Tab-separated table of C-alpha atoms in Angstrom:
chain	number	residue	atom	x	y	z
A	1	UNK	CA	7.637	32.095	-16.795
A	2	UNK	CA	7.416	29.026	-14.546
A	3	UNK	CA	4.457	28.451	-12.273
A	4	UNK	CA	5.249	28.557	-8.550
A	5	UNK	CA	5.144	25.150	-6.873
A	6	UNK	CA	1.889	24.510	-5.067
A	7	UNK	CA	2.127	24.176	-1.335
A	8	UNK	CA	1.042	21.001	0.456
A	9	UNK	CA	-2.140	21.805	2.351
A	10	UNK	CA	-2.687	18.354	3.904
A	11	UNK	CA	-0.486	15.512	5.218
A	12	UNK	CA	-2.667	12.483	6.037
A	13	UNK	CA	-1.304	9.437	7.795
A	14	UNK	CA	-3.502	6.352	7.885
A	15	UNK	CA	-2.757	4.183	10.948
A	16	UNK	CA	-4.152	0.670	10.462
A	17	UNK	CA	-4.762	-1.825	13.338
A	18	UNK	CA	-3.100	-5.189	12.636
A	19	UNK	CA	-3.306	-6.528	16.218
A	20	UNK	CA	-4.258	-10.112	17.131
A	21	UNK	CA	-7.954	-9.359	17.237
A	22	UNK	CA	-7.941	-8.567	13.521
A	23	UNK	CA	-8.050	-11.740	11.423
A	24	UNK	CA	-6.828	-12.030	7.839
A	25	UNK	CA	-10.256	-11.345	6.361
A	26	UNK	CA	-10.723	-8.237	8.548
A	27	UNK	CA	-7.273	-7.022	7.535
A	28	UNK	CA	-8.277	-7.396	3.932
A	29	UNK	CA	-11.536	-5.517	4.603
A	30	UNK	CA	-9.495	-2.583	5.967
A	31	UNK	CA	-7.037	-2.388	3.078
A	32	UNK	CA	-9.620	-2.880	0.389
A	33	UNK	CA	-11.864	-0.303	2.158
A	34	UNK	CA	-9.114	2.260	2.304
A	35	UNK	CA	-8.253	1.725	-1.355
A	36	UNK	CA	-11.890	2.057	-2.325
A	37	UNK	CA	-12.242	5.264	-0.275
A	38	UNK	CA	-9.191	6.818	-1.861
A	39	UNK	CA	-10.667	6.154	-5.302
A	40	UNK	CA	-13.910	7.943	-4.320
A	41	UNK	CA	-14.291	11.058	-6.420
A	42	UNK	CA	-14.779	13.448	-3.525
A	43	UNK	CA	-11.724	12.129	-1.678
A	44	UNK	CA	-9.536	12.070	-4.828
A	45	UNK	CA	-10.562	15.588	-5.791
A	46	UNK	CA	-9.730	16.853	-2.271
A	47	UNK	CA	-6.296	15.184	-2.214
A	48	UNK	CA	-5.364	16.512	-5.640
A	49	UNK	CA	-6.670	19.987	-4.914
A	50	UNK	CA	-4.655	20.304	-1.750
A	51	UNK	CA	-1.402	18.752	-3.186
A	52	UNK	CA	-1.661	16.230	-0.306
A	53	UNK	CA	0.906	13.883	1.097
A	54	UNK	CA	-0.452	10.487	2.225
A	55	UNK	CA	1.253	7.636	4.145
A	56	UNK	CA	0.253	4.451	6.013
A	57	UNK	CA	1.420	2.850	9.229
A	58	UNK	CA	0.607	-0.681	10.403
A	59	UNK	CA	0.463	-0.905	14.164
A	60	UNK	CA	-0.063	-3.554	16.873
A	61	UNK	CA	1.697	-4.200	20.226
A	62	UNK	CA	4.649	-2.409	21.842
A	63	UNK	CA	7.585	-1.849	19.452
A	64	UNK	CA	5.641	-3.199	16.511
A	65	UNK	CA	4.613	-0.229	14.409
A	66	UNK	CA	5.954	0.412	10.932
A	67	UNK	CA	5.433	2.936	8.136
A	68	UNK	CA	4.779	0.470	5.286
A	69	UNK	CA	3.650	2.981	2.668
A	70	UNK	CA	5.987	6.031	2.521
A	71	UNK	CA	4.730	9.608	2.036
A	72	UNK	CA	3.224	9.872	-1.379
A	73	UNK	CA	2.670	13.279	-2.968
A	74	UNK	CA	-0.654	13.600	-4.747
A	75	UNK	CA	-0.367	15.882	-7.770
A	76	UNK	CA	-2.882	14.258	-10.031
A	77	UNK	CA	-5.513	11.489	-10.176
A	78	UNK	CA	-2.938	9.023	-11.375
A	79	UNK	CA	-1.121	9.462	-8.067
A	80	UNK	CA	-4.315	8.718	-6.199
A	81	UNK	CA	-4.952	5.522	-8.095
A	82	UNK	CA	-1.354	4.397	-7.727
A	83	UNK	CA	-1.508	5.022	-4.007
A	84	UNK	CA	-4.829	3.083	-3.729
A	85	UNK	CA	-3.205	0.111	-5.495
A	86	UNK	CA	-0.155	0.278	-3.244
A	87	UNK	CA	-2.316	0.280	-0.090
A	88	UNK	CA	-4.612	-2.483	-1.366
A	89	UNK	CA	-1.486	-4.706	-1.960
A	90	UNK	CA	0.327	-3.704	1.256
A	91	UNK	CA	1.297	-6.989	2.910
A	92	UNK	CA	0.492	-7.448	6.618
A	93	UNK	CA	3.553	-7.502	8.853
A	94	UNK	CA	2.231	-8.748	12.217
A	95	UNK	CA	-0.650	-10.993	13.206
A	96	UNK	CA	-0.653	-12.118	16.885
A	97	UNK	CA	0.211	-9.163	19.105
A	98	UNK	CA	-1.470	-6.780	21.438
A	99	UNK	CA	-2.955	-3.267	21.021
A	100	UNK	CA	-0.545	-0.384	21.778
A	101	UNK	CA	-2.401	2.752	20.598
A	102	UNK	CA	-0.129	5.109	22.475
A	103	UNK	CA	2.969	3.832	20.741
A	104	UNK	CA	1.164	3.903	17.367
A	105	UNK	CA	0.467	7.583	17.943
A	106	UNK	CA	4.058	8.296	18.972
A	107	UNK	CA	5.448	6.512	15.865
A	108	UNK	CA	2.904	8.306	13.670
A	109	UNK	CA	3.782	11.699	15.159
A	110	UNK	CA	7.485	11.140	14.354
A	111	UNK	CA	6.621	10.103	10.855
A	112	UNK	CA	5.535	13.676	9.954
A	113	UNK	CA	9.151	15.042	9.965
A	114	UNK	CA	9.515	14.857	6.156
A	115	UNK	CA	6.179	16.623	5.561
A	116	UNK	CA	6.339	19.175	8.380
A	117	UNK	CA	5.792	22.036	5.916
A	118	UNK	CA	2.266	20.822	5.049
A	119	UNK	CA	-0.339	23.238	6.369
A	120	UNK	CA	-2.562	20.592	8.004
A	121	UNK	CA	-1.377	17.383	9.528
A	122	UNK	CA	-3.833	14.575	10.400
A	123	UNK	CA	-3.559	11.042	11.778
A	124	UNK	CA	-6.451	8.731	10.879
A	125	UNK	CA	-6.212	5.909	13.370
A	126	UNK	CA	-8.555	2.855	13.080
A	127	UNK	CA	-8.938	0.129	15.634
A	128	UNK	CA	-11.273	-2.542	16.979
A	129	UNK	CA	-10.158	-2.506	20.658
A	130	UNK	CA	-8.905	-0.391	23.554
A	131	UNK	CA	-5.132	0.012	24.246
A	132	UNK	CA	-3.911	-2.863	26.360
A	133	UNK	CA	-0.107	-2.529	26.173
A	134	UNK	CA	2.549	0.174	26.251
A	135	UNK	CA	2.117	3.862	26.926
A	136	UNK	CA	-1.410	5.288	27.441
A	137	UNK	CA	-2.616	7.102	24.292
A	138	UNK	CA	-3.852	10.102	26.239
A	139	UNK	CA	-0.239	10.844	27.260
A	140	UNK	CA	0.566	11.623	23.637
A	141	UNK	CA	-1.854	14.531	23.360
A	142	UNK	CA	0.441	17.285	24.484
A	143	UNK	CA	3.191	16.285	21.993
A	144	UNK	CA	0.696	15.898	19.215
A	145	UNK	CA	-0.813	19.294	19.946
A	146	UNK	CA	2.644	20.818	20.075
A	147	UNK	CA	3.396	19.396	16.621
A	148	UNK	CA	0.088	20.766	15.361
A	149	UNK	CA	-1.161	17.295	14.508
A	150	UNK	CA	-4.880	16.427	14.665
A	151	UNK	CA	-5.882	12.826	15.496
A	152	UNK	CA	-9.217	11.446	14.315
A	153	UNK	CA	-10.328	7.893	15.021
A	154	UNK	CA	-12.371	5.120	13.489
A	155	UNK	CA	-13.923	2.852	16.067
A	156	UNK	CA	-14.669	-0.532	14.656
A	157	UNK	CA	-17.297	-1.771	17.188
A	158	UNK	CA	-17.259	-5.580	17.540
A	159	UNK	CA	-18.486	-6.056	21.176
A	160	UNK	CA	-19.987	-4.123	24.081
A	161	UNK	CA	-16.871	-2.092	24.849
A	162	UNK	CA	-18.188	1.253	23.556
A	163	UNK	CA	-14.930	1.860	21.693
A	164	UNK	CA	-16.366	5.088	20.218
A	165	UNK	CA	-16.483	6.653	23.728
A	166	UNK	CA	-13.071	5.276	24.579
A	167	UNK	CA	-11.521	6.850	21.473
A	168	UNK	CA	-13.273	10.078	22.136
A	169	UNK	CA	-11.960	10.235	25.690
A	170	UNK	CA	-8.425	8.903	25.183
A	171	UNK	CA	-7.236	9.144	21.643
A	172	UNK	CA	-8.537	11.968	19.456
A	173	UNK	CA	-7.042	15.468	19.838
A	174	UNK	CA	-6.768	18.729	17.946
A	175	UNK	CA	-9.180	21.367	16.522
A	176	UNK	CA	-12.292	19.648	15.114
A	177	UNK	CA	-11.082	16.154	16.026
A	178	UNK	CA	-13.782	13.494	15.746
A	179	UNK	CA	-14.549	9.752	16.084
A	180	UNK	CA	-16.334	7.828	13.305
A	181	UNK	CA	-17.959	4.491	14.061
A	182	UNK	CA	-18.198	1.340	12.028
A	183	UNK	CA	-20.653	-1.237	13.325
A	184	UNK	CA	-18.351	-4.234	12.718
A	185	UNK	CA	-15.868	-4.765	9.893
A	186	UNK	CA	-18.599	-5.203	7.340
A	187	UNK	CA	-19.559	-1.544	7.866
A	188	UNK	CA	-15.941	-0.330	7.682
A	189	UNK	CA	-15.679	0.374	3.901
A	190	UNK	CA	-18.681	2.724	3.930
A	191	UNK	CA	-17.689	4.472	7.101
A	192	UNK	CA	-14.022	4.941	6.177
A	193	UNK	CA	-15.151	6.495	2.904
A	194	UNK	CA	-17.311	8.981	4.776
A	195	UNK	CA	-14.532	9.629	7.236
A	196	UNK	CA	-12.008	10.343	4.464
A	197	UNK	CA	-14.484	12.623	2.785
A	198	UNK	CA	-14.802	14.634	5.978
A	199	UNK	CA	-11.056	14.533	6.783
A	200	UNK	CA	-9.798	15.592	3.366
A	201	UNK	CA	-12.274	18.479	2.818
A	202	UNK	CA	-10.512	21.770	2.782
A	203	UNK	CA	-10.771	23.506	6.139
A	204	UNK	CA	-12.512	26.872	6.126
A	205	UNK	CA	-11.670	29.461	8.782
A	206	UNK	CA	-14.794	31.110	10.068
A	207	UNK	CA	-14.330	34.819	10.772
A	208	UNK	CA	-15.935	36.258	13.910
A	209	UNK	CA	-19.286	37.926	13.365
A	210	UNK	CA	-18.897	41.774	13.583
Protein backbone atom coordinates (compact mmCIF):
# COMPACT_ATOMS: atom_id res chain seq x y z
CA UNK A 1 0.00 0.00 0.00
CA UNK A 2 1.54 3.32 -1.08
CA UNK A 3 1.96 6.18 1.35
CA UNK A 4 -0.14 9.27 0.49
CA UNK A 5 1.86 12.22 -0.80
CA UNK A 6 2.65 14.76 1.88
CA UNK A 7 1.07 18.17 1.36
CA UNK A 8 3.20 21.29 1.03
CA UNK A 9 2.79 23.33 4.20
CA UNK A 10 5.08 26.25 3.28
CA UNK A 11 5.99 28.13 0.10
CA UNK A 12 8.81 30.58 0.84
CA UNK A 13 10.02 33.13 -1.69
CA UNK A 14 13.28 34.94 -0.94
CA UNK A 15 13.30 38.41 -2.56
CA UNK A 16 16.87 39.78 -2.68
CA UNK A 17 17.80 43.44 -3.24
CA UNK A 18 20.30 43.89 -6.08
CA UNK A 19 19.81 47.65 -6.54
CA UNK A 20 22.62 50.12 -7.14
CA UNK A 21 23.17 50.70 -3.43
CA UNK A 22 24.29 47.08 -3.04
CA UNK A 23 27.90 46.60 -4.12
CA UNK A 24 29.40 43.29 -5.26
CA UNK A 25 30.68 42.43 -1.79
CA UNK A 26 27.31 43.16 -0.20
CA UNK A 27 25.58 41.02 -2.82
CA UNK A 28 27.96 38.20 -1.93
CA UNK A 29 27.19 38.67 1.78
CA UNK A 30 23.47 38.26 1.02
CA UNK A 31 23.80 35.11 -1.07
CA UNK A 32 26.36 33.49 1.23
CA UNK A 33 24.23 34.45 4.23
CA UNK A 34 21.09 32.91 2.74
CA UNK A 35 22.95 29.73 1.86
CA UNK A 36 24.39 29.47 5.37
CA UNK A 37 20.96 30.09 6.90
CA UNK A 38 19.37 27.35 4.79
CA UNK A 39 22.02 24.91 6.00
CA UNK A 40 21.19 25.75 9.62
CA UNK A 41 19.79 22.64 11.31
CA UNK A 42 16.66 24.35 12.64
CA UNK A 43 15.81 25.83 9.24
CA UNK A 44 16.60 22.64 7.33
CA UNK A 45 14.50 20.52 9.70
CA UNK A 46 11.54 22.89 9.32
CA UNK A 47 11.73 22.92 5.52
CA UNK A 48 11.93 19.13 5.28
CA UNK A 49 9.21 18.62 7.88
CA UNK A 50 6.80 20.90 5.98
CA UNK A 51 7.63 19.56 2.49
CA UNK A 52 8.39 23.18 1.65
CA UNK A 53 8.77 24.86 -1.71
CA UNK A 54 11.48 27.58 -1.88
CA UNK A 55 12.33 30.09 -4.63
CA UNK A 56 14.39 33.27 -5.06
CA UNK A 57 13.74 36.54 -6.88
CA UNK A 58 16.37 39.19 -7.60
CA UNK A 59 14.86 42.68 -7.68
CA UNK A 60 15.91 46.27 -8.29
CA UNK A 61 14.29 49.09 -10.31
CA UNK A 62 11.08 49.14 -12.35
CA UNK A 63 10.71 46.21 -14.75
CA UNK A 64 13.87 44.60 -13.38
CA UNK A 65 12.79 41.70 -11.21
CA UNK A 66 13.40 38.08 -12.08
CA UNK A 67 12.84 34.69 -10.47
CA UNK A 68 16.39 33.36 -10.78
CA UNK A 69 15.96 30.23 -8.64
CA UNK A 70 12.77 28.31 -9.56
CA UNK A 71 10.52 26.67 -7.00
CA UNK A 72 12.43 23.83 -5.40
CA UNK A 73 10.59 21.15 -3.44
CA UNK A 74 12.26 20.16 -0.19
CA UNK A 75 11.69 16.48 0.55
CA UNK A 76 14.96 15.72 2.26
CA UNK A 77 18.18 17.26 3.56
CA UNK A 78 19.90 16.68 0.24
CA UNK A 79 17.36 19.03 -1.34
CA UNK A 80 18.18 21.71 1.24
CA UNK A 81 21.91 21.43 0.61
CA UNK A 82 21.42 21.50 -3.15
CA UNK A 83 19.21 24.59 -2.89
CA UNK A 84 21.76 26.32 -0.64
CA UNK A 85 24.49 25.66 -3.23
CA UNK A 86 22.26 26.95 -6.05
CA UNK A 87 21.52 30.19 -4.18
CA UNK A 88 25.16 30.69 -3.20
CA UNK A 89 26.15 30.41 -6.88
CA UNK A 90 23.25 32.46 -8.26
CA UNK A 91 24.80 35.11 -10.51
CA UNK A 92 23.76 38.72 -10.08
CA UNK A 93 21.68 40.05 -12.99
CA UNK A 94 21.57 43.84 -12.38
CA UNK A 95 23.92 46.29 -10.66
CA UNK A 96 23.11 49.96 -11.23
CA UNK A 97 19.37 50.51 -10.91
CA UNK A 98 16.87 51.98 -8.47
CA UNK A 99 14.74 50.44 -5.73
CA UNK A 100 11.22 49.38 -6.77
CA UNK A 101 9.88 47.44 -3.80
CA UNK A 102 6.26 47.61 -4.96
CA UNK A 103 7.08 45.96 -8.25
CA UNK A 104 9.21 43.37 -6.46
CA UNK A 105 6.17 42.46 -4.37
CA UNK A 106 3.91 42.28 -7.43
CA UNK A 107 6.31 39.99 -9.30
CA UNK A 108 6.76 37.86 -6.20
CA UNK A 109 2.99 37.53 -5.71
CA UNK A 110 2.53 36.31 -9.27
CA UNK A 111 5.34 33.79 -8.81
CA UNK A 112 3.21 31.78 -6.35
CA UNK A 113 0.88 30.45 -9.06
CA UNK A 114 2.69 27.07 -9.39
CA UNK A 115 2.63 26.51 -5.60
CA UNK A 116 -0.81 27.92 -4.79
CA UNK A 117 -1.80 24.67 -3.07
CA UNK A 118 0.78 25.19 -0.30
CA UNK A 119 -0.90 25.88 3.03
CA UNK A 120 1.23 28.89 3.98
CA UNK A 121 2.76 31.34 1.50
CA UNK A 122 5.49 33.78 2.60
CA UNK A 123 7.59 36.44 0.87
CA UNK A 124 10.86 37.23 2.65
CA UNK A 125 11.97 40.57 1.19
CA UNK A 126 15.36 42.06 2.11
CA UNK A 127 16.56 45.56 1.30
CA UNK A 128 18.87 48.39 2.31
CA UNK A 129 16.74 51.35 1.19
CA UNK A 130 13.25 52.77 0.77
CA UNK A 131 11.35 52.37 -2.49
CA UNK A 132 12.24 55.22 -4.86
CA UNK A 133 10.77 54.07 -8.17
CA UNK A 134 7.62 52.44 -9.53
CA UNK A 135 4.43 51.60 -7.66
CA UNK A 136 4.24 52.19 -3.92
CA UNK A 137 4.69 48.96 -1.95
CA UNK A 138 1.70 49.66 0.31
CA UNK A 139 -0.60 49.49 -2.74
CA UNK A 140 0.19 45.77 -3.03
CA UNK A 141 -1.20 44.84 0.37
CA UNK A 142 -4.79 44.18 -0.70
CA UNK A 143 -3.74 41.85 -3.54
CA UNK A 144 -1.25 40.05 -1.30
CA UNK A 145 -3.86 39.61 1.42
CA UNK A 146 -6.39 38.35 -1.13
CA UNK A 147 -3.84 35.75 -2.26
CA UNK A 148 -3.22 34.76 1.38
CA UNK A 149 0.46 35.72 1.12
CA UNK A 150 2.34 37.03 4.15
CA UNK A 151 5.20 39.48 3.60
CA UNK A 152 8.02 39.71 6.14
CA UNK A 153 10.98 42.06 5.70
CA UNK A 154 14.66 42.29 6.52
CA UNK A 155 15.78 45.89 6.93
CA UNK A 156 19.52 46.23 6.33
CA UNK A 157 20.21 49.50 8.12
CA UNK A 158 23.11 51.41 6.56
CA UNK A 159 22.27 55.05 7.37
CA UNK A 160 19.83 57.15 9.45
CA UNK A 161 16.73 56.35 7.39
CA UNK A 162 15.09 54.04 9.98
CA UNK A 163 14.36 51.46 7.32
CA UNK A 164 12.87 49.14 9.93
CA UNK A 165 10.03 51.59 10.56
CA UNK A 166 9.57 52.16 6.82
CA UNK A 167 9.22 48.45 6.14
CA UNK A 168 6.83 48.09 9.06
CA UNK A 169 4.60 50.88 7.80
CA UNK A 170 4.76 50.23 4.06
CA UNK A 171 5.85 46.70 3.20
CA UNK A 172 4.92 43.90 5.58
CA UNK A 173 1.43 42.43 5.58
CA UNK A 174 -0.47 39.36 6.70
CA UNK A 175 -1.06 37.55 10.00
CA UNK A 176 2.01 37.65 12.22
CA UNK A 177 4.04 39.65 9.68
CA UNK A 178 7.27 41.08 11.08
CA UNK A 179 10.39 43.11 10.29
CA UNK A 180 13.86 41.88 11.25
CA UNK A 181 16.80 44.29 11.39
CA UNK A 182 20.43 43.86 10.38
CA UNK A 183 22.77 46.61 11.54
CA UNK A 184 24.67 46.80 8.27
CA UNK A 185 25.57 44.01 5.85
CA UNK A 186 28.08 42.49 8.27
CA UNK A 187 25.16 41.68 10.58
CA UNK A 188 23.03 40.23 7.77
CA UNK A 189 24.13 36.54 7.95
CA UNK A 190 23.25 36.20 11.63
CA UNK A 191 19.98 38.08 11.33
CA UNK A 192 18.77 36.26 8.21
CA UNK A 193 19.44 32.96 9.96
CA UNK A 194 17.30 34.04 12.89
CA UNK A 195 14.65 35.36 10.52
CA UNK A 196 14.45 32.09 8.57
CA UNK A 197 14.28 30.13 11.81
CA UNK A 198 11.25 32.19 12.78
CA UNK A 199 9.69 32.17 9.30
CA UNK A 200 9.99 28.46 8.69
CA UNK A 201 8.75 27.31 12.09
CA UNK A 202 5.44 25.50 11.85
CA UNK A 203 2.55 27.81 12.68
CA UNK A 204 0.40 26.78 15.63
CA UNK A 205 -3.23 27.85 15.78
CA UNK A 206 -4.14 28.98 19.26
CA UNK A 207 -7.61 27.91 20.33
CA UNK A 208 -9.70 30.42 22.29
CA UNK A 209 -9.71 30.00 26.02
CA UNK A 210 -13.03 28.50 27.21
